[in-house]
Amino acid sequence: MQENLNDLRAFVLVAQSGSFTKAGALLGVSTSALSHTIKGLEERLKIKLFHRTTRSISTTEAGEQLFQQLAPLLADIELKINELSLFRDTLKGKLRLNGSDHAFIFALWDKLQAFMEQYPEVELELTSEQKFSDIVAERFDAGIRLGADVEKDMIAVKIADDMQMCVVASPDYLAKNGTPKQIDDLAHHQCLRLRLPTSGGIMAWEFEQHGKTLKFHPQSQLIASSNRLLAKACLEGRGLLWLPKDSIAEELRQGLLVECLTEFSIRYDGYHLYYPNRRQNSPLFRALVEVLRA
């Protein structure tokens, strides 16, 4: 039996995402059309591939076996097609990257712009998330995370300088509440809190003192899941905020925010591009690595 390659690819995407809606969005088709495609595939194979409920889907035993066999084959086909770029005057294809707002906007935007200018026929898709994603299961070509957070079974290339953290506040807030001089002084301040998307906990603030890393657990009236939202609150005098210094460099330059506790600021190993080893043979991917490499 000769199956339509597009139908098999649709099956793999549904199995990977666990959702007809998500897979349909990736394929650019409606949920009902995708469901019809999978139903047709099941009828031709005479095998049930998915368990379906009103709330979720999951692969059957046969479906899981087919998925485990097909996923690497289809990935290899896509890679081989991209390698044909060697015979073109310019590279063409699609790259999907997973990272954070901070990585894309503040650390890498100029390099990404340069890549798009150099390779105008390449489609670049940037997915911004605070949580950690399985880049293989979700069909990303690569992920971008701080060096210490890179998965150990991946190839990693440093693509940005080390990240400097800082504590900032508005001049109005400091005039009303005083400026902290020591880390312990933070206990007497409103310290705007960031909710972590993966664990659901509150991000601890980290400082460096005498060569050791110290953690401070902030307290305040306001909690948010976005540093951009917390930065707005900080600008309006709602409290102190701990965040990457480059993300508020312009506000510091204009005097809209003031840096505190500079002698205790900590630096983290910069962003790395990480990816499975099968990607390194793609000319398109190698071009991306060369542009982003620090």
PDB file of C-alpha atoms in Angstrom:
ATOM      1  CA  MET A   1       0.000   0.000   0.000  1.00  0.00           C
ATOM      2  CA  GLN A   2       1.416   3.413  -0.940  1.00  0.00           C
ATOM      3  CA  GLU A   3       0.414   6.021   1.614  1.00  0.00           C
ATOM      4  CA  ASN A   4       0.347   9.744   0.921  1.00  0.00           C
ATOM      5  CA  LEU A   5       3.456  11.270   2.515  1.00  0.00           C
ATOM      6  CA  ASN A   6       1.446  14.338   3.593  1.00  0.00           C
ATOM      7  CA  ASP A   7      -1.019  12.102   5.450  1.00  0.00           C
ATOM      8  CA  LEU A   8       1.827  10.363   7.265  1.00  0.00           C
ATOM      9  CA  ARG A   9       3.357  13.719   8.168  1.00  0.00           C
ATOM     10  CA  ALA A  10      -0.030  14.837   9.484  1.00  0.00           C
ATOM     11  CA  PHE A  11      -0.216  11.694  11.630  1.00  0.00           C
ATOM     12  CA  VAL A  12       3.250  12.354  13.087  1.00  0.00           C
ATOM     13  CA  LEU A  13       2.376  15.965  13.949  1.00  0.00           C
ATOM     14  CA  VAL A  14      -0.836  14.924  15.708  1.00  0.00           C
ATOM     15  CA  ALA A  15       1.037  12.258  17.665  1.00  0.00           C
ATOM     16  CA  GLN A  16       3.789  14.702  18.633  1.00  0.00           C
ATOM     17  CA  SER A  17       1.500  17.530  19.708  1.00  0.00           C
ATOM     18  CA  GLY A  18      -1.274  15.393  21.206  1.00  0.00           C
ATOM     19  CA  SER A  19      -3.770  17.767  19.614  1.00  0.00           C
ATOM     20  CA  PHE A  20      -5.595  18.063  16.306  1.00  0.00           C
ATOM     21  CA  THR A  21      -5.853  21.811  16.893  1.00  0.00           C
ATOM     22  CA  LYS A  22      -2.102  22.344  17.390  1.00  0.00           C
ATOM     23  CA  ALA A  23      -1.154  20.022  14.538  1.00  0.00           C
ATOM     24  CA  GLY A  24      -3.689  21.696  12.247  1.00  0.00           C
ATOM     25  CA  ALA A  25      -2.190  25.097  13.041  1.00  0.00           C
ATOM     26  CA  LEU A  26       1.283  23.834  12.107  1.00  0.00           C
ATOM     27  CA  LEU A  27      -0.034  22.390   8.846  1.00  0.00           C
ATOM     28  CA  GLY A  28      -2.269  25.339   8.027  1.00  0.00           C
ATOM     29  CA  VAL A  29      -5.466  23.261   7.858  1.00  0.00           C
ATOM     30  CA  SER A  30      -8.650  23.166   9.917  1.00  0.00           C
ATOM     31  CA  THR A  31      -9.112  20.755  12.813  1.00  0.00           C
ATOM     32  CA  SER A  32     -12.017  19.035  11.041  1.00  0.00           C
ATOM     33  CA  ALA A  33     -10.001  18.587   7.829  1.00  0.00           C
ATOM     34  CA  LEU A  34      -7.087  17.102   9.776  1.00  0.00           C
ATOM     35  CA  SER A  35      -9.405  14.775  11.689  1.00  0.00           C
ATOM     36  CA  HIS A  36     -10.845  13.605   8.360  1.00  0.00           C
ATOM     37  CA  THR A  37      -7.311  12.942   7.050  1.00  0.00           C
ATOM     38  CA  ILE A  38      -6.416  10.807  10.069  1.00  0.00           C
ATOM     39  CA  LYS A  39      -9.705   8.929   9.922  1.00  0.00           C
ATOM     40  CA  GLY A  40      -9.047   8.138   6.254  1.00  0.00           C
ATOM     41  CA  LEU A  41      -5.551   6.898   7.094  1.00  0.00           C
ATOM     42  CA  GLU A  42      -6.939   4.635   9.822  1.00  0.00           C
ATOM     43  CA  GLU A  43      -9.541   3.221   7.423  1.00  0.00           C
ATOM     44  CA  ARG A  44      -6.949   2.434   4.763  1.00  0.00           C
ATOM     45  CA  LEU A  45      -4.589   0.825   7.276  1.00  0.00           C
ATOM     46  CA  LYS A  46      -7.525  -0.901   9.027  1.00  0.00           C
ATOM     47  CA  ILE A  47      -5.870   0.038  12.340  1.00  0.00           C
ATOM     48  CA  LYS A  48      -6.939   2.478  15.031  1.00  0.00           C
ATOM     49  CA  LEU A  49      -4.081   4.932  15.564  1.00  0.00           C
ATOM     50  CA  PHE A  50      -5.512   7.214  18.285  1.00  0.00           C
ATOM     51  CA  HIS A  51      -7.635   6.979  21.404  1.00  0.00           C
ATOM     52  CA  ARG A  52      -9.997   9.961  21.262  1.00  0.00           C
ATOM     53  CA  THR A  53     -11.993  11.589  24.058  1.00  0.00           C
ATOM     54  CA  THR A  54     -13.779  14.936  24.137  1.00  0.00           C
ATOM     55  CA  ARG A  55     -10.755  16.450  25.913  1.00  0.00           C
ATOM     56  CA  SER A  56      -7.665  14.652  24.659  1.00  0.00           C
ATOM     57  CA  ILE A  57      -6.130  12.193  22.231  1.00  0.00           C
ATOM     58  CA  SER A  58      -3.318   9.690  22.598  1.00  0.00           C
ATOM     59  CA  THR A  59      -1.749   7.068  20.368  1.00  0.00           C
ATOM     60  CA  THR A  60      -2.856   3.459  20.543  1.00  0.00           C
ATOM     61  CA  GLU A  61      -0.159   0.795  20.863  1.00  0.00           C
ATOM     62  CA  ALA A  62      -0.121   0.419  17.067  1.00  0.00           C
ATOM     63  CA  GLY A  63      -0.170   4.193  16.617  1.00  0.00           C
ATOM     64  CA  GLU A  64       2.779   4.651  18.970  1.00  0.00           C
ATOM     65  CA  GLN A  65       4.783   2.019  17.117  1.00  0.00           C
ATOM     66  CA  LEU A  66       4.062   3.704  13.789  1.00  0.00           C
ATOM     67  CA  PHE A  67       4.959   7.101  15.239  1.00  0.00           C
ATOM     68  CA  GLN A  68       8.296   5.893  16.637  1.00  0.00           C
ATOM     69  CA  GLN A  69       9.202   4.430  13.248  1.00  0.00           C
ATOM     70  CA  LEU A  70       7.976   7.295  11.060  1.00  0.00           C
ATOM     71  CA  ALA A  71       9.154  10.364  13.010  1.00  0.00           C
ATOM     72  CA  PRO A  72      12.913   9.898  12.409  1.00  0.00           C
ATOM     73  CA  LEU A  73      12.319   8.867   8.772  1.00  0.00           C
ATOM     74  CA  LEU A  74      10.301  11.999   7.975  1.00  0.00           C
ATOM     75  CA  ALA A  75      12.832  14.182   9.803  1.00  0.00           C
ATOM     76  CA  ASP A  76      15.582  12.642   7.707  1.00  0.00           C
ATOM     77  CA  ILE A  77      13.647  13.276   4.478  1.00  0.00           C
ATOM     78  CA  GLU A  78      13.219  16.934   5.444  1.00  0.00           C
ATOM     79  CA  LEU A  79      16.929  17.181   6.226  1.00  0.00           C
ATOM     80  CA  LYS A  80      17.919  15.632   2.891  1.00  0.00           C
ATOM     81  CA  ILE A  81      15.700  18.080   1.009  1.00  0.00           C
ATOM     82  CA  ASN A  82      17.284  21.019   2.853  1.00  0.00           C
ATOM     83  CA  GLU A  83      20.732  19.689   1.907  1.00  0.00           C
ATOM     84  CA  LEU A  84      19.845  20.256  -1.753  1.00  0.00           C
ATOM     85  CA  SER A  85      20.437  23.943  -1.012  1.00  0.00           C
ATOM     86  CA  LEU A  86      24.075  23.192  -1.843  1.00  0.00           C
ATOM     87  CA  PHE A  87      23.055  23.204  -5.508  1.00  0.00           C
ATOM     88  CA  ARG A  88      21.290  26.592  -5.341  1.00  0.00           C
ATOM     89  CA  ASP A  89      22.738  30.081  -5.490  1.00  0.00           C
ATOM     90  CA  THR A  90      20.996  30.879  -2.201  1.00  0.00           C
ATOM     91  CA  LEU A  91      19.648  28.906   0.723  1.00  0.00           C
ATOM     92  CA  LYS A  92      15.923  28.220   0.952  1.00  0.00           C
ATOM     93  CA  GLY A  93      13.832  26.472   3.591  1.00  0.00           C
ATOM     94  CA  LYS A  94      12.292  26.939   7.026  1.00  0.00           C
ATOM     95  CA  LEU A  95      13.825  27.071  10.492  1.00  0.00           C
ATOM     96  CA  ARG A  96      11.847  26.945  13.752  1.00  0.00           C
ATOM     97  CA  LEU A  97      13.569  28.252  16.892  1.00  0.00           C
ATOM     98  CA  ASN A  98      12.344  28.102  20.476  1.00  0.00           C
ATOM     99  CA  GLY A  99      13.554  30.699  22.971  1.00  0.00           C
ATOM    100  CA  SER A 100      12.429  33.517  25.238  1.00  0.00           C
ATOM    101  CA  ASP A 101      11.398  37.126  24.643  1.00  0.00           C
ATOM    102  CA  HIS A 102      14.638  38.305  26.218  1.00  0.00           C
ATOM    103  CA  ALA A 103      16.777  36.069  24.006  1.00  0.00           C
ATOM    104  CA  PHE A 104      15.066  37.103  20.788  1.00  0.00           C
ATOM    105  CA  ILE A 105      14.499  40.808  21.459  1.00  0.00           C
ATOM    106  CA  PHE A 106      17.527  41.924  23.465  1.00  0.00           C
ATOM    107  CA  ALA A 107      20.310  39.371  22.957  1.00  0.00           C
ATOM    108  CA  LEU A 108      19.897  38.165  19.369  1.00  0.00           C
ATOM    109  CA  TRP A 109      17.671  40.503  17.363  1.00  0.00           C
ATOM    110  CA  ASP A 110      20.481  42.173  15.398  1.00  0.00           C
ATOM    111  CA  LYS A 111      21.935  38.773  14.442  1.00  0.00           C
ATOM    112  CA  LEU A 112      18.521  37.425  13.424  1.00  0.00           C
ATOM    113  CA  GLN A 113      17.985  40.528  11.304  1.00  0.00           C
ATOM    114  CA  ALA A 114      21.359  39.964   9.639  1.00  0.00           C
ATOM    115  CA  PHE A 115      20.466  36.325   8.921  1.00  0.00           C
ATOM    116  CA  MET A 116      17.154  37.310   7.286  1.00  0.00           C
ATOM    117  CA  GLU A 117      18.889  39.955   5.187  1.00  0.00           C
ATOM    118  CA  GLN A 118      21.558  37.489   4.050  1.00  0.00           C
ATOM    119  CA  TYR A 119      19.078  34.683   3.274  1.00  0.00           C
ATOM    120  CA  PRO A 120      15.827  36.293   2.096  1.00  0.00           C
ATOM    121  CA  GLU A 121      14.334  32.975   0.904  1.00  0.00           C
ATOM    122  CA  VAL A 122      14.570  31.360   4.349  1.00  0.00           C
ATOM    123  CA  GLU A 123      11.414  31.367   6.488  1.00  0.00           C
ATOM    124  CA  LEU A 124      12.318  31.923  10.136  1.00  0.00           C
ATOM    125  CA  GLU A 125       9.749  31.060  12.814  1.00  0.00           C
ATOM    126  CA  LEU A 126      10.480  32.239  16.371  1.00  0.00           C
ATOM    127  CA  THR A 127       8.453  30.744  19.225  1.00  0.00           C
ATOM    128  CA  SER A 128       8.866  32.698  22.451  1.00  0.00           C
ATOM    129  CA  GLU A 129       8.239  30.789  25.687  1.00  0.00           C
ATOM    130  CA  GLN A 130       9.434  31.103  29.264  1.00  0.00           C
ATOM    131  CA  LYS A 131       8.977  27.383  29.882  1.00  0.00           C
ATOM    132  CA  PHE A 132      11.383  24.672  28.752  1.00  0.00           C
ATOM    133  CA  SER A 133      10.173  22.785  25.683  1.00  0.00           C
ATOM    134  CA  ASP A 134      11.159  19.423  24.206  1.00  0.00           C
ATOM    135  CA  ILE A 135      12.517  20.774  20.930  1.00  0.00           C
ATOM    136  CA  VAL A 136      12.663  17.317  19.319  1.00  0.00           C
ATOM    137  CA  ALA A 137       9.099  16.322  20.198  1.00  0.00           C
ATOM    138  CA  GLU A 138       7.743  19.739  19.187  1.00  0.00           C
ATOM    139  CA  ARG A 139       9.691  19.763  15.886  1.00  0.00           C
ATOM    140  CA  PHE A 140      11.885  22.778  16.560  1.00  0.00           C
ATOM    141  CA  ASP A 141      15.162  22.907  14.704  1.00  0.00           C
ATOM    142  CA  ALA A 142      16.891  24.366  17.763  1.00  0.00           C
ATOM    143  CA  GLY A 143      16.334  25.896  21.166  1.00  0.00           C
ATOM    144  CA  ILE A 144      17.938  28.925  22.800  1.00  0.00           C
ATOM    145  CA  ARG A 145      18.643  28.880  26.539  1.00  0.00           C
ATOM    146  CA  LEU A 146      21.270  30.063  29.006  1.00  0.00           C
ATOM    147  CA  GLY A 147      24.330  27.844  29.086  1.00  0.00           C
ATOM    148  CA  ALA A 148      23.546  26.220  32.421  1.00  0.00           C
ATOM    149  CA  ASP A 149      20.048  25.259  31.225  1.00  0.00           C
ATOM    150  CA  VAL A 150      21.017  23.459  28.004  1.00  0.00           C
ATOM    151  CA  GLU A 151      20.040  19.797  27.805  1.00  0.00           C
ATOM    152  CA  LYS A 152      23.144  17.623  28.184  1.00  0.00           C
ATOM    153  CA  ASP A 153      22.427  15.342  25.209  1.00  0.00           C
ATOM    154  CA  MET A 154      22.383  18.274  22.778  1.00  0.00           C
ATOM    155  CA  ILE A 155      25.089  20.034  20.813  1.00  0.00           C
ATOM    156  CA  ALA A 156      25.419  23.600  22.130  1.00  0.00           C
ATOM    157  CA  VAL A 157      27.000  26.712  20.620  1.00  0.00           C
ATOM    158  CA  LYS A 158      27.366  29.961  22.558  1.00  0.00           C
ATOM    159  CA  ILE A 159      25.604  32.754  20.669  1.00  0.00           C
ATOM    160  CA  ALA A 160      25.487  35.682  23.128  1.00  0.00           C
ATOM    161  CA  ASP A 161      27.598  37.386  25.774  1.00  0.00           C
ATOM    162  CA  ASP A 162      27.136  36.548  29.451  1.00  0.00           C
ATOM    163  CA  MET A 163      23.927  37.930  30.937  1.00  0.00           C
ATOM    164  CA  GLN A 164      24.262  40.645  33.609  1.00  0.00           C
ATOM    165  CA  MET A 165      21.426  40.870  36.141  1.00  0.00           C
ATOM    166  CA  CYS A 166      20.484  43.969  38.103  1.00  0.00           C
ATOM    167  CA  VAL A 167      18.038  45.369  40.673  1.00  0.00           C
ATOM    168  CA  VAL A 168      16.273  48.544  39.570  1.00  0.00           C
ATOM    169  CA  ALA A 169      13.612  50.948  40.810  1.00  0.00           C
ATOM    170  CA  SER A 170      12.102  54.260  39.753  1.00  0.00           C
ATOM    171  CA  PRO A 171      13.498  57.476  41.283  1.00  0.00           C
ATOM    172  CA  ASP A 172      10.050  58.126  42.819  1.00  0.00           C
ATOM    173  CA  TYR A 173      10.001  54.749  44.566  1.00  0.00           C
ATOM    174  CA  LEU A 174      13.503  55.253  45.987  1.00  0.00           C
ATOM    175  CA  ALA A 175      12.652  58.795  47.140  1.00  0.00           C
ATOM    176  CA  LYS A 176       9.676  57.472  49.097  1.00  0.00           C
ATOM    177  CA  ASN A 177      11.142  54.215  50.379  1.00  0.00           C
ATOM    178  CA  GLY A 178      14.913  54.662  50.450  1.00  0.00           C
ATOM    179  CA  THR A 179      17.647  52.874  48.511  1.00  0.00           C
ATOM    180  CA  PRO A 180      18.696  49.352  49.638  1.00  0.00           C
ATOM    181  CA  LYS A 181      22.392  49.150  50.502  1.00  0.00           C
ATOM    182  CA  GLN A 182      22.625  45.475  51.486  1.00  0.00           C
ATOM    183  CA  ILE A 183      20.823  42.356  50.255  1.00  0.00           C
ATOM    184  CA  ASP A 184      19.049  42.038  53.620  1.00  0.00           C
ATOM    185  CA  ASP A 185      17.518  45.500  53.084  1.00  0.00           C
ATOM    186  CA  LEU A 186      15.317  44.019  50.359  1.00  0.00           C
ATOM    187  CA  ALA A 187      13.138  42.423  53.038  1.00  0.00           C
ATOM    188  CA  HIS A 188      11.786  45.904  53.802  1.00  0.00           C
ATOM    189  CA  HIS A 189      10.864  46.702  50.181  1.00  0.00           C
ATOM    190  CA  GLN A 190       8.220  45.828  47.633  1.00  0.00           C
ATOM    191  CA  CYS A 191      10.102  43.391  45.356  1.00  0.00           C
ATOM    192  CA  LEU A 192       8.095  42.665  42.224  1.00  0.00           C
ATOM    193  CA  ARG A 193       7.721  38.914  41.744  1.00  0.00           C
ATOM    194  CA  LEU A 194       7.950  36.766  38.603  1.00  0.00           C
ATOM    195  CA  ARG A 195       5.848  33.594  38.395  1.00  0.00           C
ATOM    196  CA  LEU A 196       7.734  30.741  36.691  1.00  0.00           C
ATOM    197  CA  PRO A 197       5.683  29.045  33.952  1.00  0.00           C
ATOM    198  CA  THR A 198       7.238  25.583  34.264  1.00  0.00           C
ATOM    199  CA  SER A 199       7.255  24.977  38.015  1.00  0.00           C
ATOM    200  CA  GLY A 200       4.625  27.541  38.976  1.00  0.00           C
ATOM    201  CA  GLY A 201       6.891  28.873  41.714  1.00  0.00           C
ATOM    202  CA  ILE A 202       8.188  32.408  42.263  1.00  0.00           C
ATOM    203  CA  MET A 203      11.628  33.169  40.835  1.00  0.00           C
ATOM    204  CA  ALA A 204      14.230  33.726  43.534  1.00  0.00           C
ATOM    205  CA  TRP A 205      16.608  36.664  43.087  1.00  0.00           C
ATOM    206  CA  GLU A 206      20.276  35.698  42.975  1.00  0.00           C
ATOM    207  CA  PHE A 207      23.293  37.758  43.993  1.00  0.00           C
ATOM    208  CA  GLU A 208      27.021  37.223  44.282  1.00  0.00           C
ATOM    209  CA  GLN A 209      28.896  37.994  47.503  1.00  0.00           C
ATOM    210  CA  HIS A 210      32.452  36.923  48.355  1.00  0.00           C
ATOM    211  CA  GLY A 211      32.431  34.457  45.473  1.00  0.00           C
ATOM    212  CA  LYS A 212      29.226  32.759  46.601  1.00  0.00           C
ATOM    213  CA  THR A 213      25.718  32.844  45.141  1.00  0.00           C
ATOM    214  CA  LEU A 214      23.055  34.126  47.535  1.00  0.00           C
ATOM    215  CA  LYS A 215      19.332  33.653  46.985  1.00  0.00           C
ATOM    216  CA  PHE A 216      16.661  36.111  48.078  1.00  0.00           C
ATOM    217  CA  HIS A 217      12.957  35.250  47.987  1.00  0.00           C
ATOM    218  CA  PRO A 218      11.082  38.469  47.111  1.00  0.00           C
ATOM    219  CA  GLN A 219       7.822  39.632  48.651  1.00  0.00           C
ATOM    220  CA  SER A 220       5.430  42.187  47.197  1.00  0.00           C
ATOM    221  CA  GLN A 221       1.836  43.015  46.422  1.00  0.00           C
ATOM    222  CA  LEU A 222       2.269  42.217  42.717  1.00  0.00           C
ATOM    223  CA  ILE A 223       3.043  38.914  40.972  1.00  0.00           C
ATOM    224  CA  ALA A 224       3.166  38.507  37.171  1.00  0.00           C
ATOM    225  CA  SER A 225       4.339  35.921  34.655  1.00  0.00           C
ATOM    226  CA  SER A 226       6.017  38.518  32.418  1.00  0.00           C
ATOM    227  CA  ASN A 227       9.073  40.670  33.059  1.00  0.00           C
ATOM    228  CA  ARG A 228       7.682  43.186  30.577  1.00  0.00           C
ATOM    229  CA  LEU A 229       4.606  43.649  32.762  1.00  0.00           C
ATOM    230  CA  LEU A 230       6.729  43.866  35.905  1.00  0.00           C
ATOM    231  CA  ALA A 231       8.986  46.439  34.228  1.00  0.00           C
ATOM    232  CA  LYS A 232       5.929  48.617  33.570  1.00  0.00           C
ATOM    233  CA  ALA A 233       4.983  48.356  37.237  1.00  0.00           C
ATOM    234  CA  CYS A 234       8.550  49.207  38.240  1.00  0.00           C
ATOM    235  CA  LEU A 235       8.566  52.296  36.014  1.00  0.00           C
ATOM    236  CA  GLU A 236       5.376  53.457  37.725  1.00  0.00           C
ATOM    237  CA  GLY A 237       6.923  53.162  41.194  1.00  0.00           C
ATOM    238  CA  ARG A 238       5.358  49.894  42.354  1.00  0.00           C
ATOM    239  CA  GLY A 239       8.613  48.406  43.650  1.00  0.00           C
ATOM    240  CA  LEU A 240      12.066  47.011  42.972  1.00  0.00           C
ATOM    241  CA  LEU A 241      12.684  44.586  40.111  1.00  0.00           C
ATOM    242  CA  TRP A 242      15.446  42.043  39.391  1.00  0.00           C
ATOM    243  CA  LEU A 243      15.969  41.341  35.687  1.00  0.00           C
ATOM    244  CA  PRO A 244      18.570  41.258  32.866  1.00  0.00           C
ATOM    245  CA  LYS A 245      20.282  44.639  32.620  1.00  0.00           C
ATOM    246  CA  ASP A 246      20.234  44.822  28.827  1.00  0.00           C
ATOM    247  CA  SER A 247      16.425  44.642  28.825  1.00  0.00           C
ATOM    248  CA  ILE A 248      16.131  48.022  30.581  1.00  0.00           C
ATOM    249  CA  ALA A 249      19.360  49.658  29.306  1.00  0.00           C
ATOM    250  CA  GLU A 250      17.478  52.543  27.659  1.00  0.00           C
ATOM    251  CA  GLU A 251      15.422  53.253  30.792  1.00  0.00           C
ATOM    252  CA  LEU A 252      18.632  53.356  32.841  1.00  0.00           C
ATOM    253  CA  ARG A 253      20.262  55.676  30.308  1.00  0.00           C
ATOM    254  CA  GLN A 254      17.305  58.071  30.444  1.00  0.00           C
ATOM    255  CA  GLY A 255      17.191  58.009  34.255  1.00  0.00           C
ATOM    256  CA  LEU A 256      13.706  56.493  34.316  1.00  0.00           C
ATOM    257  CA  LEU A 257      15.113  53.643  36.423  1.00  0.00           C
ATOM    258  CA  VAL A 258      18.025  53.554  38.872  1.00  0.00           C
ATOM    259  CA  GLU A 259      20.236  50.520  39.495  1.00  0.00           C
ATOM    260  CA  CYS A 260      20.712  49.372  43.103  1.00  0.00           C
ATOM    261  CA  LEU A 261      23.053  46.896  44.829  1.00  0.00           C
ATOM    262  CA  THR A 262      25.488  46.969  41.908  1.00  0.00           C
ATOM    263  CA  GLU A 263      28.314  45.424  43.961  1.00  0.00           C
ATOM    264  CA  PHE A 264      26.227  42.257  44.420  1.00  0.00           C
ATOM    265  CA  SER A 265      25.034  41.799  40.820  1.00  0.00           C
ATOM    266  CA  ILE A 266      25.459  38.361  39.292  1.00  0.00           C
ATOM    267  CA  ARG A 267      26.335  37.236  35.762  1.00  0.00           C
ATOM    268  CA  TYR A 268      25.122  34.067  34.032  1.00  0.00           C
ATOM    269  CA  ASP A 269      26.651  32.109  31.189  1.00  0.00           C
ATOM    270  CA  GLY A 270      25.177  33.575  27.982  1.00  0.00           C
ATOM    271  CA  TYR A 271      22.619  32.113  25.612  1.00  0.00           C
ATOM    272  CA  HIS A 272      23.452  28.957  23.685  1.00  0.00           C
ATOM    273  CA  LEU A 273      21.844  27.519  20.567  1.00  0.00           C
ATOM    274  CA  TYR A 274      21.242  23.819  21.231  1.00  0.00           C
ATOM    275  CA  TYR A 275      20.127  21.116  18.824  1.00  0.00           C
ATOM    276  CA  PRO A 276      20.304  17.353  18.111  1.00  0.00           C
ATOM    277  CA  ASN A 277      23.382  16.227  16.198  1.00  0.00           C
ATOM    278  CA  ARG A 278      21.405  15.334  13.060  1.00  0.00           C
ATOM    279  CA  ARG A 279      20.876  19.047  12.370  1.00  0.00           C
ATOM    280  CA  GLN A 280      24.559  19.896  11.979  1.00  0.00           C
ATOM    281  CA  ASN A 281      24.753  18.412   8.460  1.00  0.00           C
ATOM    282  CA  SER A 282      22.141  20.803   7.048  1.00  0.00           C
ATOM    283  CA  PRO A 283      23.667  23.698   5.025  1.00  0.00           C
ATOM    284  CA  LEU A 284      20.757  25.894   6.066  1.00  0.00           C
ATOM    285  CA  PHE A 285      21.275  25.166   9.740  1.00  0.00           C
ATOM    286  CA  ARG A 286      25.040  25.604   9.501  1.00  0.00           C
ATOM    287  CA  ALA A 287      24.446  29.053   8.004  1.00  0.00           C
ATOM    288  CA  LEU A 288      22.275  29.981  10.984  1.00  0.00           C
ATOM    289  CA  VAL A 289      24.918  28.797  13.450  1.00  0.00           C
ATOM    290  CA  GLU A 290      27.619  30.843  11.738  1.00  0.00           C
ATOM    291  CA  VAL A 291      25.542  34.036  11.888  1.00  0.00           C
ATOM    292  CA  LEU A 292      24.507  33.574  15.519  1.00  0.00           C
ATOM    293  CA  ARG A 293      27.800  32.290  16.914  1.00  0.00           C
ATOM    294  CA  ALA A 294      29.230  34.598  19.611  1.00  0.00           C
TER     295      ALA A 294
END
